[in-house]
Amino acid sequence: MQGLDKIIEYYAPAEGQLRVSDWLVLDQDRLTTFGEVTLDPDPLHVDPDFAREHGPFGTTISFGFLTASLLTYFFRQSLRGSAPGYALNYGFNRLRLPQVVPVGSRVRGVFGLLGAEDRGAGKVLMRYDTRVEIEGEDKPALVAEWLTMWVDDGIVRKKG
């Protein structure tokens, strides 16, 4: 379908290229707020004094789920404009957190399209090779195969 080809073209970077977001600082306020919202008061994440005195990293570190939750923000930012329809989180085929993110670190999202599958009825399942990089670190904070389901808002099929 011609309209769906336009959607795939919009959400997919050119062959061999990646979509990259801007850097974002993970400061203590963000970590503390995430802990409050998720009802997780783990002092390794929210108590700098505890983390410095008792933690293995000498400082607070980001929650792994906070790092993962930023994927939507990073992805939308990497698109650099409004997208037709809706890209819904469809889950992960795999997700790993190979490196901790110390408070104050700058992180960004990097996305490469692995495949797109027309699911009919105005839906396209897209698979992205996804990572969250930490500025100045060789090892990423997160690596994943992320699934998104693009859902037609009705406009694309009418124009397609």
mmCIF file with all atom_site columns, C-alpha atoms in Angstrom:
data_model
loop_
_atom_site.group_PDB
_atom_site.id
_atom_site.type_symbol
_atom_site.label_atom_id
_atom_site.label_alt_id
_atom_site.label_comp_id
_atom_site.label_asym_id
_atom_site.label_entity_id
_atom_site.label_seq_id
_atom_site.pdbx_PDB_ins_code
_atom_site.Cartn_x
_atom_site.Cartn_y
_atom_site.Cartn_z
_atom_site.occupancy
_atom_site.B_iso_or_equiv
_atom_site.pdbx_formal_charge
_atom_site.auth_seq_id
_atom_site.auth_comp_id
_atom_site.auth_asym_id
_atom_site.auth_atom_id
_atom_site.pdbx_PDB_model_num
ATOM 1   C CA . MET A 1 1   ? 0.000  0.000  0.000  1.00 0.00 ? 1   MET A CA 1
ATOM 2   C CA . GLN A 1 2   ? 1.493  3.345  -1.062 1.00 0.00 ? 2   GLN A CA 1
ATOM 3   C CA . GLY A 1 3   ? 0.519  5.154  2.176  1.00 0.00 ? 3   GLY A CA 1
ATOM 4   C CA . LEU A 1 4   ? 2.189  2.519  4.329  1.00 0.00 ? 4   LEU A CA 1
ATOM 5   C CA . ASP A 1 5   ? 5.380  2.795  2.266  1.00 0.00 ? 5   ASP A CA 1
ATOM 6   C CA . LYS A 1 6   ? 5.445  6.492  3.199  1.00 0.00 ? 6   LYS A CA 1
ATOM 7   C CA . ILE A 1 7   ? 5.073  5.587  6.880  1.00 0.00 ? 7   ILE A CA 1
ATOM 8   C CA . ILE A 1 8   ? 7.910  3.085  6.731  1.00 0.00 ? 8   ILE A CA 1
ATOM 9   C CA . GLU A 1 9   ? 10.054 5.672  4.958  1.00 0.00 ? 9   GLU A CA 1
ATOM 10  C CA . TYR A 1 10  ? 9.311  8.262  7.660  1.00 0.00 ? 10  TYR A CA 1
ATOM 11  C CA . TYR A 1 11  ? 10.002 6.005  10.649 1.00 0.00 ? 11  TYR A CA 1
ATOM 12  C CA . ALA A 1 12  ? 12.990 4.228  9.116  1.00 0.00 ? 12  ALA A CA 1
ATOM 13  C CA . PRO A 1 13  ? 16.369 5.872  8.695  1.00 0.00 ? 13  PRO A CA 1
ATOM 14  C CA . ALA A 1 14  ? 18.014 5.549  5.304  1.00 0.00 ? 14  ALA A CA 1
ATOM 15  C CA . GLU A 1 15  ? 19.706 2.194  4.747  1.00 0.00 ? 15  GLU A CA 1
ATOM 16  C CA . GLY A 1 16  ? 22.848 1.913  6.825  1.00 0.00 ? 16  GLY A CA 1
ATOM 17  C CA . GLN A 1 17  ? 22.058 5.048  8.847  1.00 0.00 ? 17  GLN A CA 1
ATOM 18  C CA . LEU A 1 18  ? 20.888 5.459  12.415 1.00 0.00 ? 18  LEU A CA 1
ATOM 19  C CA . ARG A 1 19  ? 18.467 7.789  14.125 1.00 0.00 ? 19  ARG A CA 1
ATOM 20  C CA . VAL A 1 20  ? 20.187 9.503  17.064 1.00 0.00 ? 20  VAL A CA 1
ATOM 21  C CA . SER A 1 21  ? 18.637 11.667 19.774 1.00 0.00 ? 21  SER A CA 1
ATOM 22  C CA . ASP A 1 22  ? 20.269 14.550 21.590 1.00 0.00 ? 22  ASP A CA 1
ATOM 23  C CA . TRP A 1 23  ? 22.048 13.946 24.890 1.00 0.00 ? 23  TRP A CA 1
ATOM 24  C CA . LEU A 1 24  ? 20.040 14.057 28.141 1.00 0.00 ? 24  LEU A CA 1
ATOM 25  C CA . VAL A 1 25  ? 21.523 14.464 31.630 1.00 0.00 ? 25  VAL A CA 1
ATOM 26  C CA . LEU A 1 26  ? 20.269 11.980 34.225 1.00 0.00 ? 26  LEU A CA 1
ATOM 27  C CA . ASP A 1 27  ? 20.413 14.180 37.322 1.00 0.00 ? 27  ASP A CA 1
ATOM 28  C CA . GLN A 1 28  ? 19.499 13.259 40.892 1.00 0.00 ? 28  GLN A CA 1
ATOM 29  C CA . ASP A 1 29  ? 16.112 15.012 40.709 1.00 0.00 ? 29  ASP A CA 1
ATOM 30  C CA . ARG A 1 30  ? 15.094 12.782 37.799 1.00 0.00 ? 30  ARG A CA 1
ATOM 31  C CA . LEU A 1 31  ? 16.230 9.622  39.642 1.00 0.00 ? 31  LEU A CA 1
ATOM 32  C CA . THR A 1 32  ? 14.458 10.642 42.864 1.00 0.00 ? 32  THR A CA 1
ATOM 33  C CA . THR A 1 33  ? 11.233 11.519 41.036 1.00 0.00 ? 33  THR A CA 1
ATOM 34  C CA . PHE A 1 34  ? 11.293 8.196  39.178 1.00 0.00 ? 34  PHE A CA 1
ATOM 35  C CA . GLY A 1 35  ? 11.724 6.379  42.502 1.00 0.00 ? 35  GLY A CA 1
ATOM 36  C CA . GLU A 1 36  ? 8.743  8.249  43.959 1.00 0.00 ? 36  GLU A CA 1
ATOM 37  C CA . VAL A 1 37  ? 6.489  7.643  40.954 1.00 0.00 ? 37  VAL A CA 1
ATOM 38  C CA . THR A 1 38  ? 7.314  3.919  40.801 1.00 0.00 ? 38  THR A CA 1
ATOM 39  C CA . LEU A 1 39  ? 7.163  3.456  44.600 1.00 0.00 ? 39  LEU A CA 1
ATOM 40  C CA . ASP A 1 40  ? 10.773 2.236  44.589 1.00 0.00 ? 40  ASP A CA 1
ATOM 41  C CA . PRO A 1 41  ? 12.804 4.000  47.315 1.00 0.00 ? 41  PRO A CA 1
ATOM 42  C CA . ASP A 1 42  ? 15.992 1.977  46.695 1.00 0.00 ? 42  ASP A CA 1
ATOM 43  C CA . PRO A 1 43  ? 18.755 4.090  48.310 1.00 0.00 ? 43  PRO A CA 1
ATOM 44  C CA . LEU A 1 44  ? 21.290 3.076  45.640 1.00 0.00 ? 44  LEU A CA 1
ATOM 45  C CA . HIS A 1 45  ? 19.242 5.258  43.283 1.00 0.00 ? 45  HIS A CA 1
ATOM 46  C CA . VAL A 1 46  ? 17.694 7.956  45.489 1.00 0.00 ? 46  VAL A CA 1
ATOM 47  C CA . ASP A 1 47  ? 20.045 8.523  48.463 1.00 0.00 ? 47  ASP A CA 1
ATOM 48  C CA . PRO A 1 48  ? 23.414 10.032 47.472 1.00 0.00 ? 48  PRO A CA 1
ATOM 49  C CA . ASP A 1 49  ? 24.845 9.697  51.005 1.00 0.00 ? 49  ASP A CA 1
ATOM 50  C CA . PHE A 1 50  ? 23.919 6.015  51.221 1.00 0.00 ? 50  PHE A CA 1
ATOM 51  C CA . ALA A 1 51  ? 25.252 5.318  47.715 1.00 0.00 ? 51  ALA A CA 1
ATOM 52  C CA . ARG A 1 52  ? 28.546 7.077  48.460 1.00 0.00 ? 52  ARG A CA 1
ATOM 53  C CA . GLU A 1 53  ? 29.064 5.251  51.780 1.00 0.00 ? 53  GLU A CA 1
ATOM 54  C CA . HIS A 1 54  ? 27.606 1.803  51.032 1.00 0.00 ? 54  HIS A CA 1
ATOM 55  C CA . GLY A 1 55  ? 27.140 1.394  47.290 1.00 0.00 ? 55  GLY A CA 1
ATOM 56  C CA . PRO A 1 56  ? 29.563 -0.313 44.907 1.00 0.00 ? 56  PRO A CA 1
ATOM 57  C CA . PHE A 1 57  ? 29.744 2.709  42.552 1.00 0.00 ? 57  PHE A CA 1
ATOM 58  C CA . GLY A 1 58  ? 30.428 5.568  44.980 1.00 0.00 ? 58  GLY A CA 1
ATOM 59  C CA . THR A 1 59  ? 27.392 7.489  43.747 1.00 0.00 ? 59  THR A CA 1
ATOM 60  C CA . THR A 1 60  ? 23.739 6.973  42.901 1.00 0.00 ? 60  THR A CA 1
ATOM 61  C CA . ILE A 1 61  ? 22.947 5.246  39.610 1.00 0.00 ? 61  ILE A CA 1
ATOM 62  C CA . SER A 1 62  ? 19.966 5.347  37.283 1.00 0.00 ? 62  SER A CA 1
ATOM 63  C CA . PHE A 1 63  ? 17.195 2.812  37.638 1.00 0.00 ? 63  PHE A CA 1
ATOM 64  C CA . GLY A 1 64  ? 17.336 0.355  34.733 1.00 0.00 ? 64  GLY A CA 1
ATOM 65  C CA . PHE A 1 65  ? 13.633 0.915  34.150 1.00 0.00 ? 65  PHE A CA 1
ATOM 66  C CA . LEU A 1 66  ? 14.205 4.685  34.017 1.00 0.00 ? 66  LEU A CA 1
ATOM 67  C CA . THR A 1 67  ? 16.788 4.153  31.287 1.00 0.00 ? 67  THR A CA 1
ATOM 68  C CA . ALA A 1 68  ? 14.335 1.923  29.388 1.00 0.00 ? 68  ALA A CA 1
ATOM 69  C CA . SER A 1 69  ? 11.444 4.346  29.901 1.00 0.00 ? 69  SER A CA 1
ATOM 70  C CA . LEU A 1 70  ? 13.370 7.083  28.096 1.00 0.00 ? 70  LEU A CA 1
ATOM 71  C CA . LEU A 1 71  ? 13.302 5.141  24.812 1.00 0.00 ? 71  LEU A CA 1
ATOM 72  C CA . THR A 1 72  ? 10.008 6.711  23.724 1.00 0.00 ? 72  THR A CA 1
ATOM 73  C CA . TYR A 1 73  ? 11.356 10.207 24.388 1.00 0.00 ? 73  TYR A CA 1
ATOM 74  C CA . PHE A 1 74  ? 14.619 9.465  22.573 1.00 0.00 ? 74  PHE A CA 1
ATOM 75  C CA . PHE A 1 75  ? 12.808 7.870  19.626 1.00 0.00 ? 75  PHE A CA 1
ATOM 76  C CA . ARG A 1 76  ? 10.352 10.721 19.139 1.00 0.00 ? 76  ARG A CA 1
ATOM 77  C CA . GLN A 1 77  ? 13.141 13.254 19.463 1.00 0.00 ? 77  GLN A CA 1
ATOM 78  C CA . SER A 1 78  ? 15.215 11.424 16.842 1.00 0.00 ? 78  SER A CA 1
ATOM 79  C CA . LEU A 1 79  ? 12.370 11.766 14.321 1.00 0.00 ? 79  LEU A CA 1
ATOM 80  C CA . ARG A 1 80  ? 12.780 15.560 14.348 1.00 0.00 ? 80  ARG A CA 1
ATOM 81  C CA . GLY A 1 81  ? 9.180  16.366 13.507 1.00 0.00 ? 81  GLY A CA 1
ATOM 82  C CA . SER A 1 82  ? 5.640  15.140 13.871 1.00 0.00 ? 82  SER A CA 1
ATOM 83  C CA . ALA A 1 83  ? 4.868  11.710 12.539 1.00 0.00 ? 83  ALA A CA 1
ATOM 84  C CA . PRO A 1 84  ? 1.693  10.585 10.798 1.00 0.00 ? 84  PRO A CA 1
ATOM 85  C CA . GLY A 1 85  ? -0.342 8.058  12.752 1.00 0.00 ? 85  GLY A CA 1
ATOM 86  C CA . TYR A 1 86  ? 0.849  6.620  16.028 1.00 0.00 ? 86  TYR A CA 1
ATOM 87  C CA . ALA A 1 87  ? 3.867  4.496  16.880 1.00 0.00 ? 87  ALA A CA 1
ATOM 88  C CA . LEU A 1 88  ? 2.861  2.374  19.879 1.00 0.00 ? 88  LEU A CA 1
ATOM 89  C CA . ASN A 1 89  ? 5.257  0.498  22.140 1.00 0.00 ? 89  ASN A CA 1
ATOM 90  C CA . TYR A 1 90  ? 4.814  -3.190 21.265 1.00 0.00 ? 90  TYR A CA 1
ATOM 91  C CA . GLY A 1 91  ? 7.460  -4.606 23.605 1.00 0.00 ? 91  GLY A CA 1
ATOM 92  C CA . PHE A 1 92  ? 10.891 -6.149 23.196 1.00 0.00 ? 92  PHE A CA 1
ATOM 93  C CA . ASN A 1 93  ? 12.339 -9.296 21.712 1.00 0.00 ? 93  ASN A CA 1
ATOM 94  C CA . ARG A 1 94  ? 15.319 -8.737 24.016 1.00 0.00 ? 94  ARG A CA 1
ATOM 95  C CA . LEU A 1 95  ? 16.556 -6.062 26.392 1.00 0.00 ? 95  LEU A CA 1
ATOM 96  C CA . ARG A 1 96  ? 19.794 -5.928 28.399 1.00 0.00 ? 96  ARG A CA 1
ATOM 97  C CA . LEU A 1 97  ? 21.331 -3.331 30.715 1.00 0.00 ? 97  LEU A CA 1
ATOM 98  C CA . PRO A 1 98  ? 25.089 -3.999 30.366 1.00 0.00 ? 98  PRO A CA 1
ATOM 99  C CA . GLN A 1 99  ? 26.387 -0.804 32.032 1.00 0.00 ? 99  GLN A CA 1
ATOM 100 C CA . VAL A 1 100 ? 25.203 1.239  35.026 1.00 0.00 ? 100 VAL A CA 1
ATOM 101 C CA . VAL A 1 101 ? 24.514 4.947  34.511 1.00 0.00 ? 101 VAL A CA 1
ATOM 102 C CA . PRO A 1 102 ? 26.018 7.103  37.285 1.00 0.00 ? 102 PRO A CA 1
ATOM 103 C CA . VAL A 1 103 ? 24.045 10.193 38.306 1.00 0.00 ? 103 VAL A CA 1
ATOM 104 C CA . GLY A 1 104 ? 25.014 13.213 36.201 1.00 0.00 ? 104 GLY A CA 1
ATOM 105 C CA . SER A 1 105 ? 25.762 11.134 33.106 1.00 0.00 ? 105 SER A CA 1
ATOM 106 C CA . ARG A 1 106 ? 24.610 12.199 29.667 1.00 0.00 ? 106 ARG A CA 1
ATOM 107 C CA . VAL A 1 107 ? 22.752 9.545  27.682 1.00 0.00 ? 107 VAL A CA 1
ATOM 108 C CA . ARG A 1 108 ? 21.161 9.361  24.235 1.00 0.00 ? 108 ARG A CA 1
ATOM 109 C CA . GLY A 1 109 ? 19.147 6.926  22.156 1.00 0.00 ? 109 GLY A CA 1
ATOM 110 C CA . VAL A 1 110 ? 20.354 5.338  18.913 1.00 0.00 ? 110 VAL A CA 1
ATOM 111 C CA . PHE A 1 111 ? 17.947 3.459  16.629 1.00 0.00 ? 111 PHE A CA 1
ATOM 112 C CA . GLY A 1 112 ? 18.431 1.397  13.476 1.00 0.00 ? 112 GLY A CA 1
ATOM 113 C CA . LEU A 1 113 ? 15.550 -0.262 11.645 1.00 0.00 ? 113 LEU A CA 1
ATOM 114 C CA . LEU A 1 114 ? 15.891 -4.055 11.478 1.00 0.00 ? 114 LEU A CA 1
ATOM 115 C CA . GLY A 1 115 ? 12.636 -4.697 9.636  1.00 0.00 ? 115 GLY A CA 1
ATOM 116 C CA . ALA A 1 116 ? 9.078  -3.585 8.944  1.00 0.00 ? 116 ALA A CA 1
ATOM 117 C CA . GLU A 1 117 ? 6.134  -5.908 8.433  1.00 0.00 ? 117 GLU A CA 1
ATOM 118 C CA . ASP A 1 118 ? 2.754  -4.855 7.074  1.00 0.00 ? 118 ASP A CA 1
ATOM 119 C CA . ARG A 1 119 ? 0.165  -6.307 9.447  1.00 0.00 ? 119 ARG A CA 1
ATOM 120 C CA . GLY A 1 120 ? -2.835 -5.108 7.441  1.00 0.00 ? 120 GLY A CA 1
ATOM 121 C CA . ALA A 1 121 ? -5.671 -2.845 8.581  1.00 0.00 ? 121 ALA A CA 1
ATOM 122 C CA . GLY A 1 122 ? -3.338 0.164  8.668  1.00 0.00 ? 122 GLY A CA 1
ATOM 123 C CA . LYS A 1 123 ? -0.719 -1.392 10.956 1.00 0.00 ? 123 LYS A CA 1
ATOM 124 C CA . VAL A 1 124 ? 3.027  -1.862 10.478 1.00 0.00 ? 124 VAL A CA 1
ATOM 125 C CA . LEU A 1 125 ? 5.203  -3.744 12.984 1.00 0.00 ? 125 LEU A CA 1
ATOM 126 C CA . MET A 1 126 ? 8.716  -2.301 13.111 1.00 0.00 ? 126 MET A CA 1
ATOM 127 C CA . ARG A 1 127 ? 11.777 -3.839 14.772 1.00 0.00 ? 127 ARG A CA 1
ATOM 128 C CA . TYR A 1 128 ? 14.590 -1.538 15.879 1.00 0.00 ? 128 TYR A CA 1
ATOM 129 C CA . ASP A 1 129 ? 18.123 -2.266 16.977 1.00 0.00 ? 129 ASP A CA 1
ATOM 130 C CA . THR A 1 130 ? 18.160 0.065  19.976 1.00 0.00 ? 130 THR A CA 1
ATOM 131 C CA . ARG A 1 131 ? 20.795 1.260  22.392 1.00 0.00 ? 131 ARG A CA 1
ATOM 132 C CA . VAL A 1 132 ? 21.215 3.946  24.999 1.00 0.00 ? 132 VAL A CA 1
ATOM 133 C CA . GLU A 1 133 ? 24.732 5.310  24.941 1.00 0.00 ? 133 GLU A CA 1
ATOM 134 C CA . ILE A 1 134 ? 26.534 6.942  27.869 1.00 0.00 ? 134 ILE A CA 1
ATOM 135 C CA . GLU A 1 135 ? 28.740 9.846  26.858 1.00 0.00 ? 135 GLU A CA 1
ATOM 136 C CA . GLY A 1 136 ? 32.407 8.910  27.246 1.00 0.00 ? 136 GLY A CA 1
ATOM 137 C CA . GLU A 1 137 ? 31.732 5.181  27.777 1.00 0.00 ? 137 GLU A CA 1
ATOM 138 C CA . ASP A 1 138 ? 32.404 2.365  25.320 1.00 0.00 ? 138 ASP A CA 1
ATOM 139 C CA . LYS A 1 139 ? 29.719 0.109  26.767 1.00 0.00 ? 139 LYS A CA 1
ATOM 140 C CA . PRO A 1 140 ? 26.064 1.179  26.347 1.00 0.00 ? 140 PRO A CA 1
ATOM 141 C CA . ALA A 1 141 ? 23.600 1.443  29.216 1.00 0.00 ? 141 ALA A CA 1
ATOM 142 C CA . LEU A 1 142 ? 20.940 -0.473 27.271 1.00 0.00 ? 142 LEU A CA 1
ATOM 143 C CA . VAL A 1 143 ? 20.789 -2.697 24.208 1.00 0.00 ? 143 VAL A CA 1
ATOM 144 C CA . ALA A 1 144 ? 17.513 -4.023 22.880 1.00 0.00 ? 144 ALA A CA 1
ATOM 145 C CA . GLU A 1 145 ? 15.466 -5.198 19.949 1.00 0.00 ? 145 GLU A CA 1
ATOM 146 C CA . TRP A 1 146 ? 12.480 -2.912 20.366 1.00 0.00 ? 146 TRP A CA 1
ATOM 147 C CA . LEU A 1 147 ? 9.138  -3.443 18.668 1.00 0.00 ? 147 LEU A CA 1
ATOM 148 C CA . THR A 1 148 ? 6.786  -0.626 17.727 1.00 0.00 ? 148 THR A CA 1
ATOM 149 C CA . MET A 1 149 ? 3.415  -0.939 16.033 1.00 0.00 ? 149 MET A CA 1
ATOM 150 C CA . TRP A 1 150 ? 2.568  1.939  13.780 1.00 0.00 ? 150 TRP A CA 1
ATOM 151 C CA . VAL A 1 151 ? -1.196 2.446  13.728 1.00 0.00 ? 151 VAL A CA 1
ATOM 152 C CA . ASP A 1 152 ? -2.871 4.456  10.994 1.00 0.00 ? 152 ASP A CA 1
ATOM 153 C CA . ASP A 1 153 ? -4.763 7.504  12.204 1.00 0.00 ? 153 ASP A CA 1
ATOM 154 C CA . GLY A 1 154 ? -7.090 7.198  9.185  1.00 0.00 ? 154 GLY A CA 1
ATOM 155 C CA . ILE A 1 155 ? -5.448 10.014 7.249  1.00 0.00 ? 155 ILE A CA 1
ATOM 156 C CA . VAL A 1 156 ? -2.746 7.948  5.549  1.00 0.00 ? 156 VAL A CA 1
ATOM 157 C CA . ARG A 1 157 ? -5.171 5.401  4.085  1.00 0.00 ? 157 ARG A CA 1
ATOM 158 C CA . LYS A 1 158 ? -7.404 8.183  2.776  1.00 0.00 ? 158 LYS A CA 1
ATOM 159 C CA . LYS A 1 159 ? -4.433 9.821  1.009  1.00 0.00 ? 159 LYS A CA 1
ATOM 160 C CA . GLY A 1 160 ? -2.649 6.560  0.086  1.00 0.00 ? 160 GLY A CA 1
#
